[in-house]
Each structure stands twice: as structure tokens, then as C-alpha cells.
């Protein structure tokens, strides 16, 4: 299984490579590749994976170790960066039996801390973390 | 959402490409063959992930091109069952809500998998969720272009290989627009989804 971040990275690298080599990417045979690359990059750039890098992914997986989630569940959390308990319940199977309410809150906190969020969204509604940081600076 | 699928294929490099880097020529041929195409029972192929093994190349009599057996991995779009995805509503019809991901369009949420009770508004051609609260019923419209979160419930692969001349008297129109000639274009890969769970449906329904 591949995470959205890995595919996003692969496609961006491929795009750079093809930009440099220049000549034949407009030939009829390459049109399919161009189309699928463009559309997939367009879709992925609007998801949390566009703000991830190898360290954040590694940190995320390390912080997820104590929660004993399946590979598929961790992948979904990585790809979607859920911010509410409802989303966690959708992605983690049988979450009512496996996770208490505090554990769900803890999970949300870890996910939003480790994975970078949408700067536009966070500019509008400042979270506790950014307010605390501003307090330290002042 | 994406999987790296191991595949093996024989790649033909025509002689005029012999001066290129071998790996690049192979990669280009593979992408030309598979990118943006659906492989039966596998999924929608996106792009080459890497080449794992190159076997010896042969040249056959009568054809100046080289033929090489290549073992490689390809990035394929193939969401697993019960995976949560976010897409945009393309349009609504009697068959349900049609969702698109941009690079993949054939996702349908059938009427029975919508948040119940739901009704189809014929005038505006939209599905509506009749949400009941103590204050009364709210009509939540599923408009075109809205972001929607759904869960994958099923996938259907159709073999669209040509079947040869059919015995029945089918009109074969000369024009490329074949829909009117009675031939329907079947999607080779269709995904079925559901939104009948808390948290699923339009993102605006759940973001307070």
C-alpha cells in the first residue's frame, strides 16, 4: 500500500524530470500520462499529504505505535488528518470498543500536532498551540 | 487509495530509440502503455513506480526492435473495501449520486446508501437528505461541485475488450459518436459508495 504522500512525491519528481527533458511530452502517446499526472496532482495537492515530508511521516508512525492500529487505519489517518472524533470513528474500526473517549481525544491531538495542517484554515481559527507560541514570543 | 502492483511485461523498443538511456526508454514505453488505463481486476494505473528487474533483450527476425521482459512496479489507484475517500459531486440522477475524484470519475452512491430519509428532487435533479430534528425537517441538498466524504462498499470490474463481430443486427454507425447508435460506453471500473453513517456525506454537514 502506498500513502498519498508517496504518490504525490513520485508525481512531483516525475513532473520535474519531464519538464527538464522537454521535447517529446506532447506526442500522442504521452497524452494519457500527462492527463493522469495533472489530475492526480490536482487532487492530491488539496489533501493533507501535500504538506507532509518524510520526517513528519516517520514521526507520525512512531507516535502511533502505542495505539495498536492496523496498517489500513494508520494509512487513513495519515491521508486524511482527521480533526474530529466523528472522523476518527469512521476510520478506526470498532473504535467504541478499542478506544475510550480520552484516547480518541489523544489521537486527534497527536494527529493535528504531528501532521502539518492547512495554513488557511488555521489562520482563521487559531488553535491553542499557536496562541501559546505567540504568548512565549511576547 | 494507491497500491504498488508488481507486473511483468515484454517491452518493445523500436530502433530509433536505441540511442536513449535504456531505462528511460523502457519507462516511457510502459507509461505509454499503462498510464490512465484500467487493468481488469487490478485498478486504474497512474504511473511507473520503479523497475525491479530487466531480463535479456532479444531481437526477432523480421522486426528490428528489441524485446525485453521487464519486472516492474506500477502505482495503481485501487481503494480497499471500507476506505474513506473525499470527492466532489459530479451530478445526481435516479441511479444515485455520482462522485468524481478528478482523475477518476466512475463512483456512484446508490439511493439506498444515502442518509435516510432521502428523496430525489426532479425539478433540480438533486438528491436531498430530509434531516429531522425537534424543530422540524431540514432539506439538505446534495449540490453539484460540493465536497463529499464517503466509504467504499463495492467495486465492479467490467471486461471491455472488443468481442469481435456480433451475430445480432447491431447498427455500426460510421461517426465516432457511438452513443446514439445504441452502444453504451461501459465504465471498466466502477466504485460503489455509501454515506449512511455519521460523519459521511457533504463536508459542510459535519463541520460546525
Coordinates of C-alpha atoms in Angstrom, one line a residue:
Chain A
X1 CA 0.0 0.0 0.0
X2 CA 1.2 3.5 -0.8
X3 CA 0.4 6.6 1.1
X4 CA -0.9 9.6 -0.7
X5 CA 2.3 11.4 0.2
X6 CA 4.5 8.8 -1.6
X7 CA 2.4 9.1 -4.7
X8 CA 2.4 12.9 -4.5
X9 CA 6.2 12.9 -4.2
X10 CA 6.6 10.5 -7.1
X11 CA 4.4 12.5 -9.4
X12 CA 6.1 15.8 -8.5
X13 CA 9.5 14.3 -9.1
X14 CA 8.3 12.9 -12.4
X15 CA 6.9 16.2 -13.4
X16 CA 10.2 17.9 -12.7
X17 CA 12.1 15.3 -14.7
X18 CA 9.8 15.6 -17.7
X19 CA 10.0 19.4 -17.6
X20 CA 13.8 19.2 -17.9
X21 CA 13.8 16.7 -20.8
X22 CA 11.3 18.8 -22.7
X23 CA 10.9 17.7 -26.2
X24 CA 8.5 14.8 -26.6
X25 CA 6.0 15.0 -23.8
X26 CA 3.3 16.4 -26.1
X27 CA 3.3 13.4 -28.5
X28 CA 0.1 11.5 -28.8
X29 CA 1.4 8.6 -26.7
X30 CA 2.3 10.8 -23.7
X31 CA -1.1 12.5 -23.5
X32 CA -2.5 9.9 -21.2
X33 CA 0.4 10.2 -18.8
X34 CA 0.1 14.0 -18.8
X35 CA -3.6 13.8 -18.2
X36 CA -3.5 11.4 -15.3
X37 CA -0.5 13.2 -13.7
X38 CA -2.2 16.6 -13.9
X39 CA -5.5 15.3 -12.5
X40 CA -3.9 13.3 -9.7
X41 CA -1.6 16.1 -8.7
X42 CA -4.5 18.5 -8.7
X43 CA -6.5 16.2 -6.4
X44 CA -3.6 15.4 -4.0
X45 CA -2.4 19.0 -3.7
X46 CA -5.7 19.7 -1.9
X47 CA -5.2 17.0 0.6
X48 CA -3.0 17.0 3.8
X49 CA -0.3 14.9 2.0
X50 CA 0.9 18.0 0.1
X51 CA 2.2 19.4 3.4
X52 CA 3.9 16.3 4.6
X53 CA 7.6 15.3 4.3
X54 CA 9.5 12.1 5.2
X55 CA 10.2 13.3 8.8
X56 CA 6.6 14.1 9.6
X57 CA 5.5 10.7 8.3
X58 CA 8.2 8.9 10.3
X59 CA 7.2 10.9 13.5
X60 CA 3.6 10.1 12.8
X61 CA 4.2 6.4 12.6
X62 CA 6.3 6.5 15.8
X63 CA 3.6 8.3 17.8
X64 CA 1.0 5.9 16.5
X65 CA 2.9 2.8 17.9
X66 CA 1.2 2.7 21.4
X67 CA -2.3 2.8 19.9
X68 CA -2.1 -0.6 18.2
X69 CA -3.9 0.5 15.0
X70 CA -3.9 -1.6 11.8
X71 CA -1.9 -0.6 8.8
X72 CA -5.0 0.5 6.9
X73 CA -6.2 2.6 9.9
X74 CA -2.9 4.4 10.2
X75 CA -2.8 5.0 6.4
X76 CA -6.3 6.6 6.5
X77 CA -5.3 8.8 9.5
X78 CA -2.1 9.9 7.6
X79 CA -4.0 10.6 4.4
X80 CA -7.0 12.5 5.9
X81 CA -5.6 14.1 9.1
X82 CA -9.0 13.9 10.9
X83 CA -9.7 16.7 13.4
X84 CA -12.9 15.4 15.0
X85 CA -14.0 12.4 16.9
X86 CA -16.6 11.5 14.3
X87 CA -13.9 11.2 11.6
X88 CA -11.7 9.0 13.9
X89 CA -14.7 6.7 14.5
X90 CA -15.1 6.3 10.7
X91 CA -11.5 5.4 10.1
X92 CA -10.8 3.2 13.2
X93 CA -12.9 0.0 13.2
X94 CA -14.9 -0.7 16.4
X95 CA -13.5 2.5 17.9
X96 CA -16.1 2.4 20.7
X97 CA -14.7 -0.9 22.0
X98 CA -11.0 -0.2 21.3
X99 CA -10.6 3.4 22.3
X100 CA -12.0 5.4 25.2
X101 CA -13.1 9.0 24.8
X102 CA -9.8 10.3 26.2
X103 CA -7.9 8.0 23.9
X104 CA -9.8 9.4 20.9
X105 CA -9.0 12.9 22.1
X106 CA -5.4 12.0 22.5
X107 CA -5.4 10.6 19.0
X108 CA -6.8 13.7 17.5
X109 CA -4.3 15.8 19.4
X110 CA -1.4 13.7 18.2
X111 CA -2.6 13.8 14.6
X112 CA -3.1 17.5 14.5
X113 CA 0.2 18.1 16.2
X114 CA 2.5 15.8 14.1
X115 CA 0.9 16.3 10.7
X116 CA 1.0 19.8 9.3
X117 CA -2.4 21.4 8.7
X118 CA -3.9 23.8 6.2
X119 CA -2.4 27.2 7.0
X120 CA -5.5 29.0 5.6
X121 CA -7.8 27.0 7.8
X122 CA -5.6 27.5 10.9
X123 CA -5.2 31.3 10.2
X124 CA -9.0 31.7 10.5
X125 CA -9.4 29.8 13.8
X126 CA -6.2 29.9 15.8
X127 CA -5.7 26.7 17.8
X128 CA -4.4 26.7 21.4
X129 CA -0.8 25.8 20.2
X130 CA -0.4 28.9 18.1
X131 CA -1.8 31.1 20.8
X132 CA 0.6 29.6 23.3
X133 CA 3.6 30.2 20.9
X134 CA 2.6 33.8 20.4
X135 CA 2.4 34.2 24.2
X136 CA 6.0 32.9 24.5
X137 CA 7.3 35.3 21.9
X138 CA 5.7 38.2 23.7
Chain B
X1 CA -6.0 4.7 -2.1
X2 CA -3.0 3.7 -4.1
X3 CA -1.1 0.4 -4.3
X4 CA 2.2 -0.5 -5.9
X5 CA 1.4 -3.5 -8.1
X6 CA 4.1 -5.9 -9.4
X7 CA 3.8 -6.6 -13.0
X8 CA 5.8 -8.3 -15.7
X9 CA 5.6 -7.4 -19.4
X10 CA 7.7 -7.6 -22.6
X11 CA 8.6 -4.1 -23.8
X12 CA 9.3 -3.4 -27.4
X13 CA 11.9 -0.6 -28.0
X14 CA 11.9 0.5 -31.7
X15 CA 15.3 1.0 -33.3
X16 CA 15.0 4.8 -33.5
X17 CA 15.0 4.9 -29.7
X18 CA 18.2 2.8 -29.3
X19 CA 20.4 5.9 -28.6
X20 CA 18.3 6.8 -25.5
X21 CA 19.1 5.6 -22.0
X22 CA 17.7 2.1 -21.8
X23 CA 15.9 2.6 -18.5
X24 CA 14.3 5.8 -19.7
X25 CA 13.1 4.2 -23.0
X26 CA 11.6 1.3 -21.0
X27 CA 9.9 3.7 -18.6
X28 CA 8.5 5.7 -21.4
X29 CA 7.1 2.7 -23.2
X30 CA 5.5 1.3 -20.0
X31 CA 3.9 4.7 -19.2
X32 CA 2.6 5.0 -22.8
X33 CA 1.0 1.6 -22.5
X34 CA -0.5 1.7 -19.0
X35 CA -0.9 5.3 -17.7
X36 CA -4.6 6.4 -17.3
X37 CA -5.8 2.9 -18.3
X38 CA -7.8 0.4 -16.2
X39 CA -6.3 -3.1 -15.9
X40 CA -9.0 -5.7 -15.4
X41 CA -9.2 -6.8 -11.7
X42 CA -6.3 -4.5 -10.8
X43 CA -7.4 -0.9 -11.0
X44 CA -6.6 2.4 -12.6
X45 CA -2.9 2.7 -13.5
X46 CA -1.3 6.0 -12.6
X47 CA 2.5 5.9 -13.4
X48 CA 5.5 3.8 -13.1
X49 CA 6.9 3.3 -9.5
X50 CA 10.1 1.6 -10.3
X51 CA 11.8 -1.2 -12.4
X52 CA 12.8 -4.2 -10.4
X53 CA 14.4 -6.5 -12.9
X54 CA 15.4 -6.3 -16.6
X55 CA 15.9 -9.6 -18.3
X56 CA 17.9 -10.1 -21.5
X57 CA 16.8 -8.3 -24.7
X58 CA 16.2 -10.2 -27.9
X59 CA 15.8 -9.1 -31.5
X60 CA 13.5 -11.3 -33.6
X61 CA 13.8 -11.9 -37.3
X62 CA 11.7 -9.5 -39.4
X63 CA 11.5 -6.9 -36.6
X64 CA 14.4 -4.6 -35.9
X65 CA 13.1 -3.6 -32.4
X66 CA 14.4 -5.1 -29.2
X67 CA 12.1 -7.1 -26.9
X68 CA 12.9 -7.1 -23.2
X69 CA 11.0 -8.8 -20.4
X70 CA 10.7 -6.2 -17.6
X71 CA 9.6 -6.8 -14.0
X72 CA 8.3 -3.5 -12.6
X73 CA 6.0 -2.0 -10.0
X74 CA 3.2 0.4 -11.1
X75 CA 1.3 2.9 -9.0
X76 CA -2.4 1.8 -9.3
X77 CA -5.5 3.5 -7.9
X78 CA -7.3 0.8 -6.1
X79 CA -9.0 1.8 -2.8
X80 CA -9.6 -1.0 -0.4
X81 CA -13.1 -2.0 0.9
X82 CA -14.4 0.3 3.6
X83 CA -11.8 3.0 2.8
X84 CA -12.9 6.6 3.4
X85 CA -12.5 9.0 0.5
X86 CA -13.3 12.6 -0.2
X87 CA -14.6 13.6 -3.7
X88 CA -16.7 16.2 -5.5
X89 CA -20.3 15.6 -6.5
X90 CA -20.4 15.5 -10.3
X91 CA -24.2 15.2 -10.7
X92 CA -27.3 13.4 -9.3
X93 CA -29.5 11.0 -11.2
X94 CA -32.1 8.4 -10.5
X95 CA -29.3 5.9 -10.1
X96 CA -27.8 7.9 -7.2
X97 CA -25.2 10.5 -6.6
X98 CA -22.2 10.4 -9.0
X99 CA -18.9 11.4 -7.4
X100 CA -15.7 12.3 -9.1
X101 CA -12.1 12.5 -7.8
X102 CA -10.8 14.4 -10.7
X103 CA -8.6 11.6 -12.0
X104 CA -11.3 9.0 -11.5
X105 CA -15.0 9.6 -12.3
X106 CA -17.0 6.4 -12.0
X107 CA -18.0 6.5 -8.4
X108 CA -21.7 6.0 -7.6
X109 CA -23.6 6.2 -4.3
X110 CA -26.8 4.3 -4.9
X111 CA -30.1 5.7 -3.4
X112 CA -30.2 3.1 -0.7
X113 CA -26.8 4.1 0.7
X114 CA -27.7 7.8 1.1
X115 CA -28.5 9.2 4.5
X116 CA -32.1 8.2 5.1
X117 CA -34.7 9.5 4.5
X118 CA -33.7 10.9 1.1
X119 CA -35.7 12.0 -1.9
X120 CA -34.9 12.9 -5.5
X121 CA -35.9 16.4 -6.5
X122 CA -36.9 16.0 -10.2
X123 CA -37.0 19.7 -10.9
X124 CA -33.5 20.4 -9.8
X125 CA -32.1 16.9 -10.4
X126 CA -30.6 16.7 -6.9
X127 CA -30.8 14.2 -4.1
X128 CA -32.0 15.7 -0.8
X129 CA -31.5 14.4 2.7
X130 CA -34.6 15.2 4.8
X131 CA -33.0 15.7 8.1
X132 CA -35.4 15.6 11.0
X133 CA -34.7 17.5 14.2
X134 CA -37.0 18.6 17.0
X135 CA -37.5 21.9 15.3
X136 CA -38.8 20.3 12.1
X137 CA -37.4 18.8 8.9
X138 CA -34.4 20.4 7.2
X139 CA -33.8 19.7 3.5
X140 CA -30.1 19.2 2.9
X141 CA -29.4 19.4 -0.8
X142 CA -26.5 17.5 -2.4
X143 CA -25.5 20.1 -5.0
X144 CA -23.0 19.7 -7.8
X145 CA -19.4 20.6 -7.0
X146 CA -19.8 20.0 -3.3
X147 CA -17.1 18.1 -1.4
X148 CA -18.4 14.8 -0.1
X149 CA -16.9 12.2 2.2
X150 CA -18.0 8.6 1.5
X151 CA -17.0 5.0 2.3
X152 CA -16.2 2.4 -0.4
X153 CA -18.6 -0.5 -0.3
X154 CA -18.0 -2.3 -3.6
X155 CA -16.1 -2.3 -6.8
X156 CA -17.1 -3.6 -10.2
X157 CA -14.7 -4.5 -13.0
X158 CA -16.0 -4.9 -16.5
X159 CA -14.1 -6.5 -19.2
X160 CA -14.3 -4.0 -22.1
X161 CA -12.1 -5.9 -24.5
X162 CA -13.5 -6.0 -28.0
X163 CA -15.7 -9.1 -28.6
X164 CA -15.4 -9.4 -32.3
X165 CA -18.2 -9.0 -34.9
X166 CA -21.5 -9.7 -33.2
X167 CA -24.1 -12.0 -34.9
X168 CA -27.1 -9.8 -34.0
X169 CA -28.0 -7.0 -36.3
X170 CA -26.4 -4.0 -34.5
X171 CA -26.1 -0.7 -36.3
X172 CA -22.5 0.2 -36.6
X173 CA -22.6 4.0 -37.1
X174 CA -19.7 5.4 -39.2
X175 CA -19.5 8.5 -36.9
X176 CA -17.3 8.2 -33.8
X177 CA -20.2 9.4 -31.5
X178 CA -21.5 5.9 -30.9
X179 CA -23.9 6.6 -28.0
X180 CA -26.9 7.3 -30.3
X181 CA -26.2 4.1 -32.3
X182 CA -27.5 2.1 -29.3
X183 CA -24.0 1.2 -27.9
X184 CA -23.5 2.4 -24.3
X185 CA -20.0 3.0 -23.1
X186 CA -19.5 0.9 -20.1
X187 CA -17.1 2.0 -17.4
X188 CA -14.4 -0.6 -17.0
X189 CA -14.0 0.1 -13.3
X190 CA -16.9 1.4 -11.1
X191 CA -16.8 2.1 -7.4
X192 CA -19.9 2.0 -5.2
X193 CA -20.0 4.0 -2.0
X194 CA -22.2 4.8 1.0
X195 CA -22.8 7.9 3.1
X196 CA -25.3 6.4 5.5
X197 CA -23.0 6.8 8.6
X198 CA -22.4 9.7 11.0
X199 CA -19.6 11.8 9.5
X200 CA -20.2 10.8 5.9
X201 CA -21.8 13.0 3.3
X202 CA -21.2 16.6 2.4
X203 CA -18.3 18.0 4.5
X204 CA -20.4 21.1 5.2
X205 CA -22.9 18.9 7.1
X206 CA -20.4 17.9 9.7
X207 CA -18.1 21.0 10.0
X208 CA -19.9 23.1 12.6

